[in-house]
Coordinates of C-alpha atoms in Angstrom, one line a residue:
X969 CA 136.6 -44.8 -100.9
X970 CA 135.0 -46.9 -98.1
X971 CA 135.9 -45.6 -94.5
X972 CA 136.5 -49.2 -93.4
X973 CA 139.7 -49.4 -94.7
X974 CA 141.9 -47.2 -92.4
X975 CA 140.1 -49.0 -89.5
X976 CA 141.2 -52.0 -91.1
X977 CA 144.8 -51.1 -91.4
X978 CA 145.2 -50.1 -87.9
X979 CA 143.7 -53.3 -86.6
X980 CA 145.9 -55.1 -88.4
X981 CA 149.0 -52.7 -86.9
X982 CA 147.6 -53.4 -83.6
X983 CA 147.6 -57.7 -84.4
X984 CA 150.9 -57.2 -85.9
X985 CA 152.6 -55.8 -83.3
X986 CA 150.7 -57.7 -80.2
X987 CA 152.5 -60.5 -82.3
X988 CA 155.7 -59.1 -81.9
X989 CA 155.2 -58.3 -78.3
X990 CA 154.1 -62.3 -77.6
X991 CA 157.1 -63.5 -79.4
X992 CA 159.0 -61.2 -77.7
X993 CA 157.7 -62.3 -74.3
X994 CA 157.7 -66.0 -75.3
X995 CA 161.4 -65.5 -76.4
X996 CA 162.3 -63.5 -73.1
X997 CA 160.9 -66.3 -70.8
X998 CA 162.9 -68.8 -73.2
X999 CA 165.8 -66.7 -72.1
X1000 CA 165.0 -66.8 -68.5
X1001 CA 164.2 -70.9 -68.4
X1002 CA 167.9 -71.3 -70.4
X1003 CA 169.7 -69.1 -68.2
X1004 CA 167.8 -70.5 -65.3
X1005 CA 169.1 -74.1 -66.5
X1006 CA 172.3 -73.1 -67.0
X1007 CA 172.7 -72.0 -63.8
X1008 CA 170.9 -74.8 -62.4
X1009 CA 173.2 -77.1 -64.2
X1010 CA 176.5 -75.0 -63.4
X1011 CA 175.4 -75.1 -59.8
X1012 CA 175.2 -79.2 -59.6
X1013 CA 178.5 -79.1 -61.3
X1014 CA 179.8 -77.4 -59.0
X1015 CA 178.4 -79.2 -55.7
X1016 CA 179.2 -82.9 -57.6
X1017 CA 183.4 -80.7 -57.6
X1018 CA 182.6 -80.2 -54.1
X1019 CA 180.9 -82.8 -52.0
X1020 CA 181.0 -81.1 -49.2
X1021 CA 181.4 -77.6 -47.4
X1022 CA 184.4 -77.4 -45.0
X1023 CA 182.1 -76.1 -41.7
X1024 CA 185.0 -77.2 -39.1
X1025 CA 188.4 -78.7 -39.4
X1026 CA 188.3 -82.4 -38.7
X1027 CA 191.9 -84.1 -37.6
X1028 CA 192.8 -87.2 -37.1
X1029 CA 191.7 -87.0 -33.4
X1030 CA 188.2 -85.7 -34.3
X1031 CA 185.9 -89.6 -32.6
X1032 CA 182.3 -87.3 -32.5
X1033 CA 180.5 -88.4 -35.5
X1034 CA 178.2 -85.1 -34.9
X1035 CA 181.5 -82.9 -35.9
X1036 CA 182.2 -85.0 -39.0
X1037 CA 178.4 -84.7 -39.5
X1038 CA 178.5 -80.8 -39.8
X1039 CA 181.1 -81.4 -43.3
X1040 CA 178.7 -84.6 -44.0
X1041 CA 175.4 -83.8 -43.1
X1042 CA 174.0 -86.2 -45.7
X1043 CA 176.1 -89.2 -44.3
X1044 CA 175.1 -88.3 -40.8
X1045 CA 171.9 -88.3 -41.7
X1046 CA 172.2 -91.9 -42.6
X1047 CA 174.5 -92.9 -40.2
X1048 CA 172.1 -91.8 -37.2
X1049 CA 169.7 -93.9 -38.8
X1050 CA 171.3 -97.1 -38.0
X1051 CA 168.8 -97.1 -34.6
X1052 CA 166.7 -99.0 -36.3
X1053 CA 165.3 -102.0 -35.9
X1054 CA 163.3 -104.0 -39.0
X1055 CA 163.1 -107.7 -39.2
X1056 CA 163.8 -109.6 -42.4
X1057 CA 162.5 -112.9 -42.5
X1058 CA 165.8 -114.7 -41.4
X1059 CA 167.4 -112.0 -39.3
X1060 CA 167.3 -108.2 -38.6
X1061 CA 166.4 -107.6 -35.3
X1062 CA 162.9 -105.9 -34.0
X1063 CA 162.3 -103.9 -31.4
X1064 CA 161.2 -105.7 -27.7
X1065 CA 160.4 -103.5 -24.9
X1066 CA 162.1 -104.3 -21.4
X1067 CA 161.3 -102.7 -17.8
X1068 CA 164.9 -101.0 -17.2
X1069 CA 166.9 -101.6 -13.6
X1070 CA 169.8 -100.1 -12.2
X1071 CA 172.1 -102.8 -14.4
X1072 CA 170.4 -102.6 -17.4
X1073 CA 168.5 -98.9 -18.4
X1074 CA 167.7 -100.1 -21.6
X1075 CA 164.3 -100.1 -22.3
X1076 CA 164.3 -101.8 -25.7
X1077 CA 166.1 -104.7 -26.8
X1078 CA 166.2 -107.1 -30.1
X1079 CA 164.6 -110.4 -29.8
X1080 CA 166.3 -113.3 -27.9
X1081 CA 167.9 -116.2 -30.2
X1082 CA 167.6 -118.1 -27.4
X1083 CA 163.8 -117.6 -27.0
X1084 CA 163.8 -118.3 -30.6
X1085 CA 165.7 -121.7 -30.3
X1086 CA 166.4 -123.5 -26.4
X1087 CA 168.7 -126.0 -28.9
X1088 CA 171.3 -123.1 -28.9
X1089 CA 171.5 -123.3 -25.0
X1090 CA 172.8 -126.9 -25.3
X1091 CA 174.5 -126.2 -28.2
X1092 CA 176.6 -123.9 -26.0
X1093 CA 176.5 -125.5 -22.0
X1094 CA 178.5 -123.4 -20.0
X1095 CA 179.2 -120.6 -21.9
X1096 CA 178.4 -117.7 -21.4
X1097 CA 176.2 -117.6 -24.6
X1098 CA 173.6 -119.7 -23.4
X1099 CA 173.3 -117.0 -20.9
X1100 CA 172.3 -114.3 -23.4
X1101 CA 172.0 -114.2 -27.1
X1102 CA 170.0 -112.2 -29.2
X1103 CA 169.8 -110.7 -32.3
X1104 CA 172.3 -108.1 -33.4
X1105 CA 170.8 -104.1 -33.4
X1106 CA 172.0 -101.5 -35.8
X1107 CA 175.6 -100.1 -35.1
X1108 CA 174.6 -97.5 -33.0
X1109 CA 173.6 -99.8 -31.1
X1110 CA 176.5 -101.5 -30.2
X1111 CA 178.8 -100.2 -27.5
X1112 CA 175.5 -99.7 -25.2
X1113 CA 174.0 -103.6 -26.1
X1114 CA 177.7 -104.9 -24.9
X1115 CA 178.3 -103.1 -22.0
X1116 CA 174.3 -104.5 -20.5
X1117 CA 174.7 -108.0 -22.1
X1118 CA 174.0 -110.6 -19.3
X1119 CA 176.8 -112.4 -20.4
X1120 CA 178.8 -109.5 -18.8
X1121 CA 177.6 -110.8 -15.7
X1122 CA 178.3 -114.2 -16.1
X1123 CA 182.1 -114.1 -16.9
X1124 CA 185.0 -111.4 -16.8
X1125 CA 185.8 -109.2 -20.1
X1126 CA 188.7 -108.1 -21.6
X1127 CA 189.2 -104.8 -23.4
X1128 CA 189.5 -106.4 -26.4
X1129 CA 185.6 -106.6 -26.5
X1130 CA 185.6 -103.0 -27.4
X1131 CA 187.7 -103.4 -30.8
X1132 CA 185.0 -103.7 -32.8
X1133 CA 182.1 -102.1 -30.2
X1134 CA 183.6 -98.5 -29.9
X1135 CA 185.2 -95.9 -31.8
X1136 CA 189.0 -97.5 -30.7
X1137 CA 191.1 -95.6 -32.8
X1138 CA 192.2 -92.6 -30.8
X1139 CA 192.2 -94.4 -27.6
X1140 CA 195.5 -96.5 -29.4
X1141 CA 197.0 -94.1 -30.3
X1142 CA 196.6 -91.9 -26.6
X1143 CA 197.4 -95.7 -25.3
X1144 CA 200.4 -95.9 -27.5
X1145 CA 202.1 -92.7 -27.1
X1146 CA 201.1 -92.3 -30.8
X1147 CA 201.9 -96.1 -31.8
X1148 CA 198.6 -97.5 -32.4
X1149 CA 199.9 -101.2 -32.5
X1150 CA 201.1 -100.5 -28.4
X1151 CA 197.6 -99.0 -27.8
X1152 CA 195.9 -101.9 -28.9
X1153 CA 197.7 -104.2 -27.0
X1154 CA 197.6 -102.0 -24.0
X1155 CA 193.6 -102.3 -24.3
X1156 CA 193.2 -105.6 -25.1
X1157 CA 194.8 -106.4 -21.7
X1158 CA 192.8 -104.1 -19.7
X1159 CA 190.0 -105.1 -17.8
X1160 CA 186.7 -104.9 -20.2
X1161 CA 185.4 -102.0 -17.6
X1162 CA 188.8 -100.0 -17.3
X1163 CA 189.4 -99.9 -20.9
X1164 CA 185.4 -99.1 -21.7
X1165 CA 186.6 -95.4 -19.7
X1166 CA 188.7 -94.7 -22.7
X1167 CA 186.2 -94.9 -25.2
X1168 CA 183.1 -92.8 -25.8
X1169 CA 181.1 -93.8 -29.3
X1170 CA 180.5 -96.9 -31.1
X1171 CA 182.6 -97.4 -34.1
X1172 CA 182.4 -93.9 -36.0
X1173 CA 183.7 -92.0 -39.7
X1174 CA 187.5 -92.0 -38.0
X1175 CA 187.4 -95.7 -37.3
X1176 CA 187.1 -96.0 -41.6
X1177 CA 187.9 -92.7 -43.0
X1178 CA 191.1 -90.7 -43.3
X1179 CA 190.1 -87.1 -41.7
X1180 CA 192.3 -85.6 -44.6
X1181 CA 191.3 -87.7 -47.7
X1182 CA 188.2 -88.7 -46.5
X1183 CA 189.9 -91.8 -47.9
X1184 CA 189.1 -95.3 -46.8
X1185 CA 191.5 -97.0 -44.4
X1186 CA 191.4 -99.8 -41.9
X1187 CA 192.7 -99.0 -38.0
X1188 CA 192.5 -102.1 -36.6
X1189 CA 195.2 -104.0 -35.8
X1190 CA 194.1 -107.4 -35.8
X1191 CA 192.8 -107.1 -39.4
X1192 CA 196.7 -105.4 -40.4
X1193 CA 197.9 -108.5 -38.7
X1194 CA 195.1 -110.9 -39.8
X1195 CA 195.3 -110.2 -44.0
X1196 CA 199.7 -109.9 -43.7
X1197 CA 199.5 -113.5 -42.3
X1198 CA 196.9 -114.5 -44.9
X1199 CA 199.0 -112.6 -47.6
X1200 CA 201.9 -114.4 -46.9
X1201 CA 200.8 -118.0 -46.7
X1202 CA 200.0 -116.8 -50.7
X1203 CA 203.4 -116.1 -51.2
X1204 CA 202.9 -112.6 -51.0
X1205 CA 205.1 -110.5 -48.2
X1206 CA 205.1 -107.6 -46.3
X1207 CA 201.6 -107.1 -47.1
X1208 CA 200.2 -103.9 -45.8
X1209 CA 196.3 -103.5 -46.3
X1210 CA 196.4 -99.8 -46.4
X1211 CA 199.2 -99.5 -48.8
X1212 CA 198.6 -102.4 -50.9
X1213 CA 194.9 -102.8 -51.0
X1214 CA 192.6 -101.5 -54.4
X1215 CA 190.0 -98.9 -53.5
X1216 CA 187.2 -101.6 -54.1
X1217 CA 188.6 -104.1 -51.8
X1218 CA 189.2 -101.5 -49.2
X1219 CA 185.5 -100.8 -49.7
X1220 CA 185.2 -104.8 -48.1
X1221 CA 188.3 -105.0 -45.6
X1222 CA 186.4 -101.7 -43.3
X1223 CA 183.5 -104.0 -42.9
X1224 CA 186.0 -106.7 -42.4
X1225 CA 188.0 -105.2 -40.0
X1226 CA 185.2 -106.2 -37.3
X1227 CA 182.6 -109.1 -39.2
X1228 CA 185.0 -111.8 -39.0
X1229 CA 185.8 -114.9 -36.8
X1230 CA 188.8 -114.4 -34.2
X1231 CA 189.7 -115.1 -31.0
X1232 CA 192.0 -113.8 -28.1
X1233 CA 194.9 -115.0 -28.1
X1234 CA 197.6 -115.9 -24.4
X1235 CA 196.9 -114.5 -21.4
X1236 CA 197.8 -110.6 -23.1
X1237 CA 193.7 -111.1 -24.7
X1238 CA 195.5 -109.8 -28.6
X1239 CA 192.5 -109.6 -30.9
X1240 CA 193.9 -112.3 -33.5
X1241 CA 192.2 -113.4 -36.7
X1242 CA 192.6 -117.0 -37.6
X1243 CA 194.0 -116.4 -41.2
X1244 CA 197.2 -117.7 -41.0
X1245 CA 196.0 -121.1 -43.4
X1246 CA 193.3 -119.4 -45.1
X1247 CA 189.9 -118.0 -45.1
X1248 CA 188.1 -121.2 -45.6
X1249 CA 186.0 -123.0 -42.5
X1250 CA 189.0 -125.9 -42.8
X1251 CA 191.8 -123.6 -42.7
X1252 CA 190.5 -122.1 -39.7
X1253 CA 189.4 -125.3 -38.3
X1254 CA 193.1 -126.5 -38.9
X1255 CA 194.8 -123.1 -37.4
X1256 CA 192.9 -123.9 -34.1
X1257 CA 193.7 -127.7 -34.2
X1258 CA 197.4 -126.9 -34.6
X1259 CA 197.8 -124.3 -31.8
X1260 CA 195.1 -126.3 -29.2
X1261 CA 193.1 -123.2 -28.9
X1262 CA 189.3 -124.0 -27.6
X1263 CA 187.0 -121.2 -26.6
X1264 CA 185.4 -123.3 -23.6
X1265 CA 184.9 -126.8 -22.1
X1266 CA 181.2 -127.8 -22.9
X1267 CA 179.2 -128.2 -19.6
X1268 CA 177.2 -131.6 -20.6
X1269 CA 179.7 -133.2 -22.4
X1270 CA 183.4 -132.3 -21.6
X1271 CA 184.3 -131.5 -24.8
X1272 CA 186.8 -128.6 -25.9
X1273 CA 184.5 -126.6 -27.9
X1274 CA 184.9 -123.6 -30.2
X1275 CA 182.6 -120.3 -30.5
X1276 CA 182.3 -118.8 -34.0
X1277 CA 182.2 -115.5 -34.0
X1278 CA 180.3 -113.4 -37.0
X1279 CA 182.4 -114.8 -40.1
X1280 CA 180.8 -112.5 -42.1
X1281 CA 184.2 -111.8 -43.9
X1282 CA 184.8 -115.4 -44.4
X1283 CA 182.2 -116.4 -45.9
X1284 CA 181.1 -113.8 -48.1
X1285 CA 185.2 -114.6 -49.9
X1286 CA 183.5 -117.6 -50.7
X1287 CA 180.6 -116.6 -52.9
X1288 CA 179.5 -115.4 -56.4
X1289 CA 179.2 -111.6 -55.5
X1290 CA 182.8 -111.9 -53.7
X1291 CA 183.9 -113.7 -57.0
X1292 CA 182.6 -110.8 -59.1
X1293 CA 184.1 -108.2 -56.8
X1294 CA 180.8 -106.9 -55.4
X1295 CA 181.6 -105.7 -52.1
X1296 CA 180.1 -105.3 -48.8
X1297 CA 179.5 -101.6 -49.0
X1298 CA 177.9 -102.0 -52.4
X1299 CA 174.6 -103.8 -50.9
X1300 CA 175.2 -102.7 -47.5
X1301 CA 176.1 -99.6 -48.2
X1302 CA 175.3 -98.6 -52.2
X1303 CA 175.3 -95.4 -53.7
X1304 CA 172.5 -93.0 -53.8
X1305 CA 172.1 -89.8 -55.3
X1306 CA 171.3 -86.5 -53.5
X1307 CA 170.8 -83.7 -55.6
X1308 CA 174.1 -83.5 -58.2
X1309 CA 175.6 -85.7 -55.2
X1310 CA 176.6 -88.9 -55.3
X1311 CA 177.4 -90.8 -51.9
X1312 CA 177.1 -94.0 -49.8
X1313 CA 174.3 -94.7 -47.9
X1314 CA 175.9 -94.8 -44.3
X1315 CA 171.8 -96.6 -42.6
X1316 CA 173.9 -99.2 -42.6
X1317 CA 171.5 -102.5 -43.0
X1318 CA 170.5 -105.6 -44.9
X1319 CA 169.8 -104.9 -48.8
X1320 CA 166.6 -106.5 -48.4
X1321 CA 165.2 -104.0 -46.9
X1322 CA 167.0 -101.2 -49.6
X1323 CA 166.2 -103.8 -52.7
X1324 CA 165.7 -100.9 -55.3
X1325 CA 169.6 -99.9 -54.4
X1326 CA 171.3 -102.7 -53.2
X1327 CA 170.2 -105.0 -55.6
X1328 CA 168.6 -103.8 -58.9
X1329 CA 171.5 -101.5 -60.2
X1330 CA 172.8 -105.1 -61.2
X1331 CA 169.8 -107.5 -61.0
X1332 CA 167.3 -106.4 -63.3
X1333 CA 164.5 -108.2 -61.9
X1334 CA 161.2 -107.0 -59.9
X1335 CA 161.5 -106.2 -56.1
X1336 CA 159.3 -109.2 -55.2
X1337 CA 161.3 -111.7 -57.9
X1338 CA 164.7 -110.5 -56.1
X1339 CA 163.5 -110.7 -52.5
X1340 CA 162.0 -114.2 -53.4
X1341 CA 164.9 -115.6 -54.8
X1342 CA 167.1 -114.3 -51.9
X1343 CA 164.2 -115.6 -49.5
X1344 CA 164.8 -119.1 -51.4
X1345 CA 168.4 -119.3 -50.2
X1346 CA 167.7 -118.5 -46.9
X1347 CA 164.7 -121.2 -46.2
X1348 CA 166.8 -123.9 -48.0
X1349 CA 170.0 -122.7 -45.7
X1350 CA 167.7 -122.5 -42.6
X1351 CA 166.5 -126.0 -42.6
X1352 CA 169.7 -127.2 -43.1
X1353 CA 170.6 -125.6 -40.0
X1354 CA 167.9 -127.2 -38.0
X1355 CA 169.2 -130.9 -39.0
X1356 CA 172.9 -129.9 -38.2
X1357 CA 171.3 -128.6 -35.0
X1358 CA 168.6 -131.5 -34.6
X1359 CA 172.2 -133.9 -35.2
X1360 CA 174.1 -131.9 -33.1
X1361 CA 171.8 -131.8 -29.8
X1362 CA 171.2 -136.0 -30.5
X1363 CA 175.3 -136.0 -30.6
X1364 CA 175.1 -134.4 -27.3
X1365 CA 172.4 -136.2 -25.9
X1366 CA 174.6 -139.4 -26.1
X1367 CA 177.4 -138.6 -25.1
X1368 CA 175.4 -137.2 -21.6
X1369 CA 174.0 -140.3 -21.6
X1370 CA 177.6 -142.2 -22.3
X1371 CA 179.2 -140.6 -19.7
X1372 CA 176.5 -141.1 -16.9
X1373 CA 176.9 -144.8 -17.7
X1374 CA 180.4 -144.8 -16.9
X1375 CA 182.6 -144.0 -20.0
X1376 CA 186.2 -142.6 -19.0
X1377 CA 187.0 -139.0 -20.8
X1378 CA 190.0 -140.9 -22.5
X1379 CA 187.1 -142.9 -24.4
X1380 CA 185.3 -140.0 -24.9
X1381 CA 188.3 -138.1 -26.3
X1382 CA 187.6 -139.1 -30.1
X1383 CA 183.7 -138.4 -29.7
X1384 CA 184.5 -134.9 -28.3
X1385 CA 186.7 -134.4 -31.3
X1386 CA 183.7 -134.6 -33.5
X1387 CA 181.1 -132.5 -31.6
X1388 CA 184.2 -129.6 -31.4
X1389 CA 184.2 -129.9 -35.6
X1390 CA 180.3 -130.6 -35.8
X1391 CA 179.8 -127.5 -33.5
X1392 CA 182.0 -124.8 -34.7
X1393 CA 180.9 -126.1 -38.8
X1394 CA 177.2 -125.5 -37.6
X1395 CA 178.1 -122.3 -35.3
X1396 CA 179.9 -120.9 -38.4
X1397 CA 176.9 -120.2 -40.4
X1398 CA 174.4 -119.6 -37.8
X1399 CA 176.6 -117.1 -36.1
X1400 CA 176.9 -115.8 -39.5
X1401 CA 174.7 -112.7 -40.3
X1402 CA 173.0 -113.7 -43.7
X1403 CA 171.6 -117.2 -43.4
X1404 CA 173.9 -118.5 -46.3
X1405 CA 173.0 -115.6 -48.8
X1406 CA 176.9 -114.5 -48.8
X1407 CA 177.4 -118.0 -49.8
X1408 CA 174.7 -120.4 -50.8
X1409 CA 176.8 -123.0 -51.9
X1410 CA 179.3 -123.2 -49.9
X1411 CA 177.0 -122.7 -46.4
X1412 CA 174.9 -125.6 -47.1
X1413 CA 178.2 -127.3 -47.5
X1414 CA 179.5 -126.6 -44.4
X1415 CA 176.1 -127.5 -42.8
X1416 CA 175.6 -131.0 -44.3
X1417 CA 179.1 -132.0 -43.3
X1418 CA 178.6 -130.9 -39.7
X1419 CA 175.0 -132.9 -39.6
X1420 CA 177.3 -135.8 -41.0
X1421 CA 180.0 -135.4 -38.3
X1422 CA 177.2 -135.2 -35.8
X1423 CA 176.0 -138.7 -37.0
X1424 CA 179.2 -140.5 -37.3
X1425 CA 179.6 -138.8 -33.4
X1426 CA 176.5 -141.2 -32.8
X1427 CA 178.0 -144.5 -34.0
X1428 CA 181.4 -143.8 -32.9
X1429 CA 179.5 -143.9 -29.4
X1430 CA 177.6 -147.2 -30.1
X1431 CA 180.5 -148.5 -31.7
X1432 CA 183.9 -148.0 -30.9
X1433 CA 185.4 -149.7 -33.8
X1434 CA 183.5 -147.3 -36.2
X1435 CA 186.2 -144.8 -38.2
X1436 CA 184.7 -141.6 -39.0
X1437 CA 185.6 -140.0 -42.1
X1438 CA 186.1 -136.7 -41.8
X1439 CA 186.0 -133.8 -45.0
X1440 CA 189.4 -133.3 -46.1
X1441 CA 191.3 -130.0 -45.5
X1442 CA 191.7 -127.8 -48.2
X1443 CA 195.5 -126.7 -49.2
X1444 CA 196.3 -123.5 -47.5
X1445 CA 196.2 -121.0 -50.5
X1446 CA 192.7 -121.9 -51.3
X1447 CA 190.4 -119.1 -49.4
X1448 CA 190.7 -115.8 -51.2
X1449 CA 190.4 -112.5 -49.3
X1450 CA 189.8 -110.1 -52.1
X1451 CA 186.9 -107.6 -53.7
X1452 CA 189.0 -107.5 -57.2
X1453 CA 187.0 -109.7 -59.6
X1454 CA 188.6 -112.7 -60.9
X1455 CA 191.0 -112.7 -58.0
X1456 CA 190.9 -115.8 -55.9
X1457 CA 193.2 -116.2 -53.4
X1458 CA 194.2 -119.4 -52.9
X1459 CA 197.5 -124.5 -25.6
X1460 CA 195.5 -121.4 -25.4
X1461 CA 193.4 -119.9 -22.8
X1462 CA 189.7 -119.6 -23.1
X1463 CA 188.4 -116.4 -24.7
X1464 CA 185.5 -114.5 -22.6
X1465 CA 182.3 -114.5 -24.0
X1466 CA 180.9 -111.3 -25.1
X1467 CA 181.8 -109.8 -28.7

């Protein structure tokens, strides 16, 4: 018998049972990945449950956004980020340093519009807009850029200014005795300086969220007000927005409660939306014609002229992605995920500079094909606006020159009736913080028609037999005010000048 085979044997024991042993281990660290996975998964279950960690008790008088930041530290996170400042092609605003002084400590501004464009200082002569305009910042921004505007300096503000510049909420309800409507008219009547002592922070998570719910709600007034009127002039009453409204079209009235066009209203300053006829350019236009209302008396011309405001709102109720019940916070503000989270971006900003987010969960198109075509709409609505404004300044121009040659204001009345329209049609859309995106069709509407009034201005002035056909006025129930897709909707003091 050979002596190789016991040695044989025991090697193949010794293979055998390192086999086992690897299996084993192999089949152990299997184990460990799986349970490892498990919990892994388990755990994101159980953050997606709970969204957030209750660190301190918010209430419903809680304004810091740092204390709301320490339950929402990821929303904080983004919401601090709205400092800053990127340029888009048509509009964003970039940073432009400036030597502080004892009126003005701010060393950085955005760029000035009127830099950008000297038409816009005829296009508003003697208000205080062709004092100082420039390009909106991020909304942290905006309680500090109002209270150093020039145009501060120029006229006299009313509290109402601060609606939609500060965290407002609690200072209603302190004003109010715990009845926010009271409080709000209370500060719309104060002085723009006394009222600005009851406010600390720009708008902030109590100005949109429910402390409680976390829900979305809407706190100011004027937009309660402003969509009841519209509601009922649809045949719908007793309308009330936080009630009545779907969680997607709340998810458009927060933004709306402050990018719209509005006015103050008698000598009390009351924030008031111009809804009353619709959302429409011509239902507002009509509102104001009805009730006399003009925002100031144009320096070169004598005409009463109106100031659109940022009819953001507005116009946006008149496009496709209002139509298919996309709303503002979906591009503005769309969903992200953290982790197992899921939340809202609160960097606040335009979706062409978040394309991936904003625009491709729907679009399914590159980056460069999406920011082209949205690129497209701006250049075509951008050169409209500079022959509504080219028209607009030659309206202007004549009617200088009309009046220096001896034309009564009675003769001049119809003329100044057409640079009012002309100028409020063109103001609409370039007050109006997309450049026509929110609308395409319906802004280069609106900006043909006010070149076209602009024109028939100048013949009415070399011809006073000349009729000027003005764009009809759409029935009341026409404008829509709604995120829900396939839902359409069917003599006053001046107002200061610094919103």
């Amino acid at each position: 018998m050979s002596s190789t085979a016991p040695s044989e044997a025991r090697s193949l024991r010794r293979r055998v049972l390192a086999l086992y042993i690897a299996v084993g281990l192999v089949s152990a660290l299997a184990i460990v990945l799986v349970i490892a996975l498990l919990i892994n998964i388990s755990q994101r279950k159980h953050e997606a449950k709970n969204p957030f960690f209750r660190v301190v008790e918010l209430t419903d008088d809680t304004v810091d956004p740092e204390v709301w930041g320490k339950n929402f530290p990821l929303q904080y996170d983004g919401y601090k980020r709205t400092v800053d400042q990127v340029r888009t092609r048509y509009g964003g605003s970039e940073a432009v340093p400036r030597t502080p002084t004892k009126a003005d400590p701010r060393t950085v501004v955005a760029q000035s519009r009127l830099e950008e464009d000297p038409r816009l200082k005829t296009m508003w002569a003697g208000y205080a807009f062709a004092k100082d305009f420039r390009e909106e910042r991020g909304h942290a921004h905006m309680l500090e850029d109002q209270l150093f505007t020039e145009r501060q300096q120029v006229t006299q503000q009313p509290g109402t200014c601060l609606n939609c510049h500060a965290s407002v909420y609690t200072a209603y309800k302190k004003l109010g005795d715990g009845d926010l409507k009271k409080g709000f008219e209370k500060l719309n009547a104060m002085p723009y300086f006394e009222a600005r002592r009851n406010v600390e922070h720009p708008v902030s998570c109590i100005d949109c969220h429910d402390p409680a719910t976390m829900q979305l709600r809407v706190t100011r007034v004027a937009f309660m007000e402003g969509m009841a009127r519209l509601k009922a002039s649809q045949g719908i009453q007793n309308y009330d927005v936080n009630r009545d409204a779907t969680r997607q079209e709340m998810r458009a009235f927060v933004c709306g409660q402050c990018h719209d066009e509005y006015y103050f209203q008698g000598k009390e300053k009351r924030l008031t939306y111009p809804w009353d006829k619709g959302l429409k350019i011509e239902n507002i236009l009509a509102y104001y014609e009805e009730n006399g209302h003009k925002d100031w008396t144009h320096a070169e011309t004598g005409a009463p002229a109106l100031k659109a405001q940022h009819p953001e709102f507005e116009l946006w109720n008149q496009g496709i992605h209002a139509r298919s019940g996309v709303a503002c916070a979906d591009c503005h503000m769309p969903y992200e995920r953290v982790g197992a989270l899921k939340i809202s971006d609160h960097h606040v900003r335009s979706p062409l500079l978040n394309i991936n987010r904003a625009c491709q969960p729907c679009h399914h198109f590159s980056e460069e094909e999406l920011r082209s075509r949205a690129e497209a709409i701006q250049e075509r609505t951008f050169n409209l606006r500079n022959q509504a404004m080219d028209a607009l300044v030659g309206l202007i121009e004549d009617t200088k020159a009309a009046r220096a040659a001896g034309k009564s204001e009675a003769e001049l009345a119809p003329v100044h009736a057409l640079q009012r329209r002309a100028q409020f049609m063109l103001d609409f859309i370039e007050a109006e913080n997309s450049m026509g995106f929110h609308a395409p069709q319906e802004a280069a509407r609106i900006l043909a028609e006010s070149a076209n009034i602009s024109r028939q201005g100048q013949i009415l002035l070399r011809d006073p037999k000349f009729q000027p056909q003005l764009p009809g006025q759409p029935p009341p129930k026409a404008g829509d005010a709604s995120a829900a897709p396939g839902n359409p909707a069917s003599s006053t003091p001046e107002k200061p000048a610094s919103h």
